[in-house]
PDB file of C-alpha atoms in Angstrom:
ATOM      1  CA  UNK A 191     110.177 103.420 106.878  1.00  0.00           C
ATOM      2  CA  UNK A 192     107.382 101.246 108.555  1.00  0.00           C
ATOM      3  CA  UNK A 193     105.740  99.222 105.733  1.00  0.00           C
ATOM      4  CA  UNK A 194     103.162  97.898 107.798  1.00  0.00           C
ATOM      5  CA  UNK A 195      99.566  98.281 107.625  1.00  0.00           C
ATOM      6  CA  UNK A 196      98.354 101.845 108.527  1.00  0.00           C
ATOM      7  CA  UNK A 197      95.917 102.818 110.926  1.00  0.00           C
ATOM      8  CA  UNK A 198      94.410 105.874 108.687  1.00  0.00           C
ATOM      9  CA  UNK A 199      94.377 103.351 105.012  1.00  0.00           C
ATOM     10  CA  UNK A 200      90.992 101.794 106.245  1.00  0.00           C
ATOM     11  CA  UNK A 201      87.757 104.059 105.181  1.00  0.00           C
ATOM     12  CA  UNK A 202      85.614 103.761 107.760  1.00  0.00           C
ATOM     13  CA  UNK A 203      88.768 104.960 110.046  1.00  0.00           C
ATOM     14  CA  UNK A 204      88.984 107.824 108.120  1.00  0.00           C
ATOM     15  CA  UNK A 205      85.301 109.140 108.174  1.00  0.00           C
ATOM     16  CA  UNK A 206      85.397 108.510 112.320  1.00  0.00           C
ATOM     17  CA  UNK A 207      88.503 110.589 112.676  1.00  0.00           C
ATOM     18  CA  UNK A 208      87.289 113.177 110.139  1.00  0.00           C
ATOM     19  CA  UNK A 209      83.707 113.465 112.129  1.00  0.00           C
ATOM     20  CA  UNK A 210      85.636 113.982 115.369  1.00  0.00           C
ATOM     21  CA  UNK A 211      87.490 116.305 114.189  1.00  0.00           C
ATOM     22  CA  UNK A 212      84.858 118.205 112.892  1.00  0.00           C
ATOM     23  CA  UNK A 213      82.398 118.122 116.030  1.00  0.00           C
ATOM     24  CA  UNK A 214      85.613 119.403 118.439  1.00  0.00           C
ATOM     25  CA  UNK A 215      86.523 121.931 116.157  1.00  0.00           C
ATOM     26  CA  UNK A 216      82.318 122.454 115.138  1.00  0.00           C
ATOM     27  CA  UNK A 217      82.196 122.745 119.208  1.00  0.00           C
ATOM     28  CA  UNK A 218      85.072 125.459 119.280  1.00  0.00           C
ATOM     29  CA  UNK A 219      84.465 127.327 117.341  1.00  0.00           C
ATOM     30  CA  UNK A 220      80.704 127.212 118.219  1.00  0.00           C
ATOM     31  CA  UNK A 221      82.034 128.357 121.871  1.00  0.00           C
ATOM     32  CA  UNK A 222      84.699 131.395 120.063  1.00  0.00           C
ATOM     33  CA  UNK A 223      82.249 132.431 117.506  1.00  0.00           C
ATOM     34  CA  UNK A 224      79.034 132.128 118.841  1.00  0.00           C
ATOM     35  CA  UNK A 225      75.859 131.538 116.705  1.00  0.00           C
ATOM     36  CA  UNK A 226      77.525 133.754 113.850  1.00  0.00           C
ATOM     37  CA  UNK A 227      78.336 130.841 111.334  1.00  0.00           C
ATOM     38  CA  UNK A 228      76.789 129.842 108.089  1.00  0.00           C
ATOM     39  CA  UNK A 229      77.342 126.989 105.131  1.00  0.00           C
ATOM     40  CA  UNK A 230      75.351 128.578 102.187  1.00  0.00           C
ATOM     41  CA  UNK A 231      75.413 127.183  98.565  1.00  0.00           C
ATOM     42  CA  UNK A 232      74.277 128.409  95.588  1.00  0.00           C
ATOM     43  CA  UNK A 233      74.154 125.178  93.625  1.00  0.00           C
ATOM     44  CA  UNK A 234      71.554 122.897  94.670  1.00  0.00           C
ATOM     45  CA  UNK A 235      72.711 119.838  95.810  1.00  0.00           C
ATOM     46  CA  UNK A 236      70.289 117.285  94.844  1.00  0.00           C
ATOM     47  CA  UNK A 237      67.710 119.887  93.600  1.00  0.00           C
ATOM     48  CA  UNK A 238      68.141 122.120  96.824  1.00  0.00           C
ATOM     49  CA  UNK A 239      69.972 124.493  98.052  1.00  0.00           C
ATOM     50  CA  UNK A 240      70.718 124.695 102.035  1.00  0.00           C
ATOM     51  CA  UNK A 241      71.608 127.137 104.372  1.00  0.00           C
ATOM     52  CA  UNK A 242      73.239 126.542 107.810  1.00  0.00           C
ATOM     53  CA  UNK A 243      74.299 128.217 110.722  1.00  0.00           C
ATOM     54  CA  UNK A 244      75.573 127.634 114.712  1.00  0.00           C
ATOM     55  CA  UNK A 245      77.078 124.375 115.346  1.00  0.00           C
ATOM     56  CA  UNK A 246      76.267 122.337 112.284  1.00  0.00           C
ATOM     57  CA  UNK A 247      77.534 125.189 109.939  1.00  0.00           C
ATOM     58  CA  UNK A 248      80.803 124.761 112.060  1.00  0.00           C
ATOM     59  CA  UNK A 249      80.849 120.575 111.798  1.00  0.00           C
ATOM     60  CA  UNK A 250      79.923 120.794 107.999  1.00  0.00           C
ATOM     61  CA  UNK A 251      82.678 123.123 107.003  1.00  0.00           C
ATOM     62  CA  UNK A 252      85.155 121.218 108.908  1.00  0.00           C
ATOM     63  CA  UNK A 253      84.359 118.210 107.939  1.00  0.00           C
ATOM     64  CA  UNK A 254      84.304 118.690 104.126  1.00  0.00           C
ATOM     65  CA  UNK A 255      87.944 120.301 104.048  1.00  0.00           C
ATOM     66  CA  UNK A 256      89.144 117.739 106.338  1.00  0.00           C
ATOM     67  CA  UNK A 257      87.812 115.578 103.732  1.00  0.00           C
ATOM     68  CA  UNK A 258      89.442 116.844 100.999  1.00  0.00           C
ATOM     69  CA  UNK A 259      92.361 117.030 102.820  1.00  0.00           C
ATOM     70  CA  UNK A 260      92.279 113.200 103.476  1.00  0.00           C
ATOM     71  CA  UNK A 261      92.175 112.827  99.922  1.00  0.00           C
ATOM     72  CA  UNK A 262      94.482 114.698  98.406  1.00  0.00           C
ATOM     73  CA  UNK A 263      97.075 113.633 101.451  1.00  0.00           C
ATOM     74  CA  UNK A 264      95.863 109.817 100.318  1.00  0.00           C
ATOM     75  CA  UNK A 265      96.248 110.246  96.861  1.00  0.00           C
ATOM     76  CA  UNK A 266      99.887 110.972  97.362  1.00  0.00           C
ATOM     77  CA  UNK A 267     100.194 107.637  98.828  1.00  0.00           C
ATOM     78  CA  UNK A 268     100.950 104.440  96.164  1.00  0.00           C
ATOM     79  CA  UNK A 269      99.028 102.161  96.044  1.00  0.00           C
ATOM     80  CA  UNK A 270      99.576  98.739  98.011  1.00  0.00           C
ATOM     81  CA  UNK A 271      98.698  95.560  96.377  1.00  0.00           C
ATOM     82  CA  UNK A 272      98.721  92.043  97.229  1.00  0.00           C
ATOM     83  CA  UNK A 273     100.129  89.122  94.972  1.00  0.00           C
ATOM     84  CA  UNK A 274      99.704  85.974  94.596  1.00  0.00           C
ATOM     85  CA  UNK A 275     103.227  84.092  93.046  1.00  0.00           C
ATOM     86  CA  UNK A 276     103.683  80.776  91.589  1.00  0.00           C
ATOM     87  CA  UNK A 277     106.682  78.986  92.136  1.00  0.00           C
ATOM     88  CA  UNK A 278     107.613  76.834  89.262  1.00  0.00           C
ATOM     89  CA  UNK A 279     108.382  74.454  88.027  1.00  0.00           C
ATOM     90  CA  UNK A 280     105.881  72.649  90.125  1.00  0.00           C
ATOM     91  CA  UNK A 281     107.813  69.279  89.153  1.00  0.00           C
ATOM     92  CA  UNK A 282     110.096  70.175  91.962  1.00  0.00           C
ATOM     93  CA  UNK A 283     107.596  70.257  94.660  1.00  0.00           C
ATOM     94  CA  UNK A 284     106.614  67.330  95.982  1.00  0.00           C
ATOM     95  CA  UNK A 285     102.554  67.167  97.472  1.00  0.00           C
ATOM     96  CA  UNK A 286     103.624  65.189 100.187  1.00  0.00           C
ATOM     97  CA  UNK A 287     106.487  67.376 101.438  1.00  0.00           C
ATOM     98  CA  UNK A 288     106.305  70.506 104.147  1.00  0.00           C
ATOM     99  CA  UNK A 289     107.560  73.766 103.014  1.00  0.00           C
ATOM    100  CA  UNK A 290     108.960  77.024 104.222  1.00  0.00           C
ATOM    101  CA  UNK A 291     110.226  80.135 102.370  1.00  0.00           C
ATOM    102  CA  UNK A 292     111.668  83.319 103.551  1.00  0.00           C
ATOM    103  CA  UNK A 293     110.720  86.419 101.096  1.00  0.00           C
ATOM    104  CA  UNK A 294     113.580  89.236 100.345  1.00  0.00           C
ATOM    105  CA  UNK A 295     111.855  92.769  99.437  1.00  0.00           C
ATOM    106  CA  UNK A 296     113.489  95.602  98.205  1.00  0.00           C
ATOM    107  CA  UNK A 297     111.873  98.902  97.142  1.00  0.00           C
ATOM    108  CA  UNK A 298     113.759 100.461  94.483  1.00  0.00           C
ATOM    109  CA  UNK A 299     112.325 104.021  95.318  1.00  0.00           C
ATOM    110  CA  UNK A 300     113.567 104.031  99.197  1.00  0.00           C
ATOM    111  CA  UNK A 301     116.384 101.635  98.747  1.00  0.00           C
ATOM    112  CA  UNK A 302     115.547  99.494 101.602  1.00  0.00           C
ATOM    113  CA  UNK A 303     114.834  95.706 102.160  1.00  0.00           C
ATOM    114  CA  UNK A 304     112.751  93.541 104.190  1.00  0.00           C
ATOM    115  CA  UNK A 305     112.255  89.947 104.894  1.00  0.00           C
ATOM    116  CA  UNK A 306     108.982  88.090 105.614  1.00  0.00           C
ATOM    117  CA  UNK A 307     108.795  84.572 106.795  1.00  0.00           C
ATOM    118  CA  UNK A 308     106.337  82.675 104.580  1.00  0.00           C
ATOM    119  CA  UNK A 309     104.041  79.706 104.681  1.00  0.00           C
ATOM    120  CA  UNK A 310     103.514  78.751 101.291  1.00  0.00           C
ATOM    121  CA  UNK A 311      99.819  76.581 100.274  1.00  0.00           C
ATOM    122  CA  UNK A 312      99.059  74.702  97.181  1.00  0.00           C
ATOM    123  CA  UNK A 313      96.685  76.015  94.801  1.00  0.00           C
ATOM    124  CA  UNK A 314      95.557  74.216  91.004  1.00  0.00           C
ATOM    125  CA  UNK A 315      98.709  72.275  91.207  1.00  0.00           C
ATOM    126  CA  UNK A 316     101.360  74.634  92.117  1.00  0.00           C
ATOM    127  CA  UNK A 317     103.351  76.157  95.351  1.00  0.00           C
ATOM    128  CA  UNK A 318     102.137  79.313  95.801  1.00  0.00           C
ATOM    129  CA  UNK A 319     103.182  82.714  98.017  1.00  0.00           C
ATOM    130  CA  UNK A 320     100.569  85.363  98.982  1.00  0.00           C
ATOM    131  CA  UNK A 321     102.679  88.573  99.206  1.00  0.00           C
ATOM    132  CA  UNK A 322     100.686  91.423 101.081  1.00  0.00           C
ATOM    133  CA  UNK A 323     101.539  95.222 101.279  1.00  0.00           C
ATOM    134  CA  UNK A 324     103.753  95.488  98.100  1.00  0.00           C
ATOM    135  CA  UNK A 325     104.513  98.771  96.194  1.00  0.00           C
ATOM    136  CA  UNK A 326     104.939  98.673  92.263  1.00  0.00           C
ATOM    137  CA  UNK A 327     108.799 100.611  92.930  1.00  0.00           C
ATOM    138  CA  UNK A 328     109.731  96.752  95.087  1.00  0.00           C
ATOM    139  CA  UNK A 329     111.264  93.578  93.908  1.00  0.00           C
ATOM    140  CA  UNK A 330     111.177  90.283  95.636  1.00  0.00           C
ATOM    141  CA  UNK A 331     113.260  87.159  95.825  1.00  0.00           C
ATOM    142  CA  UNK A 332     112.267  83.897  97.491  1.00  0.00           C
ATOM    143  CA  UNK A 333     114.449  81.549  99.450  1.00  0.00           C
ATOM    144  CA  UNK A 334     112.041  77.806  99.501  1.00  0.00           C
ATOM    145  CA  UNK A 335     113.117  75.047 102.059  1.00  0.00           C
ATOM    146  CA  UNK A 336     111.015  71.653 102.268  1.00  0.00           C
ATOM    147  CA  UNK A 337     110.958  69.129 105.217  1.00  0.00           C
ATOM    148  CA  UNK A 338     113.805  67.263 103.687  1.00  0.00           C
ATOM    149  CA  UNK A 339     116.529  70.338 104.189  1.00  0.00           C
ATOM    150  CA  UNK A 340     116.255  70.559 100.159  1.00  0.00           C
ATOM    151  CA  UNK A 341     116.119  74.560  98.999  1.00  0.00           C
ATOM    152  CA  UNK A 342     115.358  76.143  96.180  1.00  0.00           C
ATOM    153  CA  UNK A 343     115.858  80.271  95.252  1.00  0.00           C
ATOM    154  CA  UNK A 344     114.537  82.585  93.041  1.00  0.00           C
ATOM    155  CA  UNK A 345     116.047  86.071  91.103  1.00  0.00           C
ATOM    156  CA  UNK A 346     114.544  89.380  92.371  1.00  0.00           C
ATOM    157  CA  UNK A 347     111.347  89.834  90.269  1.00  0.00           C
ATOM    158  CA  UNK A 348     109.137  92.841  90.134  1.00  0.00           C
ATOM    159  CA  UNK A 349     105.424  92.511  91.816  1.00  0.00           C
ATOM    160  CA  UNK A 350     104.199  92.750  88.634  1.00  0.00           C
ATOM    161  CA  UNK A 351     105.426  88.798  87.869  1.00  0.00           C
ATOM    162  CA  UNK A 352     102.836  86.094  89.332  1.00  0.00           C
ATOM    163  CA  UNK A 353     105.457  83.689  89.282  1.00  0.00           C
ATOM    164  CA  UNK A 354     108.602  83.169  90.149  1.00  0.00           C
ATOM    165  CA  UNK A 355     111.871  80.355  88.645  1.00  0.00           C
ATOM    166  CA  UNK A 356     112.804  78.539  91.394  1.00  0.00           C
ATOM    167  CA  UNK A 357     116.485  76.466  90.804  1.00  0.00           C
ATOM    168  CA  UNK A 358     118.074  74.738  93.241  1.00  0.00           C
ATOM    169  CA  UNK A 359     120.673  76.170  95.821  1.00  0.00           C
TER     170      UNK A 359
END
């Protein structure tokens, strides 16, 4: 399963491929149909009500159940989140040193795991991780190496921690 960003999880993406597909199809069926088409509503929207026919009839009812059809499909998505994790205790990490980590994920749900190579950064004090993309059904475990070959490892935690116990290996 490719855990990567998708193309289709960015709005404005989304709203360009729903407005093409709804002037090509507008355009067919403008070209089967004819002039014969109409959007009419009996509620008012915003204190009117509309009525529309040829082409436009075609794009509008299109693009509002491709729409809804984006939703729905997007609500059946979860959610991706990023974290940000604290590796402690920060006694063991020197300012002065270079590190590296390598990042173990596993999602519970599909039963698959991943590694990311990791840069970590210092922040109020402490080594920290930036972990992008995550699911609420994966774990993580890191694996910390400093300029002096020194290492440090973590247990799996669940992307709801913000930190993680680092002991030495």
């Amino acid at each position: 399963m490719n855990r990567s960003p998708k193309l289709f999880d960015h709005p404005l993406v989304i709203c360009m491929a729903i407005g093409t597909f709804s002037v090509v199809a507008a355009y067919i069926l403008w070209k089967i149909g004819g002039n014969a088409a109409k959007v009419m509503s009996d509620n008012p929207a915003v204190g009117i009500t509309f009525e529309l026919g040829g082409a436009i009839a075609g794009f509008a009812s299109v693009f509002y159940i491709l729409r809804w059809a984006f939703k729905e499909f997007h609500e059946l998505q979860p959610p991706l989140r990023s974290i940000k994790v604290f590796l402690i205790p920060r006694k063991h990490f020197a300012a002065q040193d270079t590190y590296s980590c390598k990042v173990w994920i596993y999602d519970d749900e599909v039963g698959e795991e991943r590694t990311q190579e990791l840069t970590p950064r210092r922040e109020a004090g402490f080594l920290t991780i930036l972990l992008r993309n995550m699911r609420q059904t994966e774990t993580f475990r890191i694996e910390l190496f400093n300029s002096q070959n020194k290492s440090w490892q973590s247990e799996y935690c669940h992307v709801a921690a913000s930190r993680a116990e680092m002991q030495p290996k």
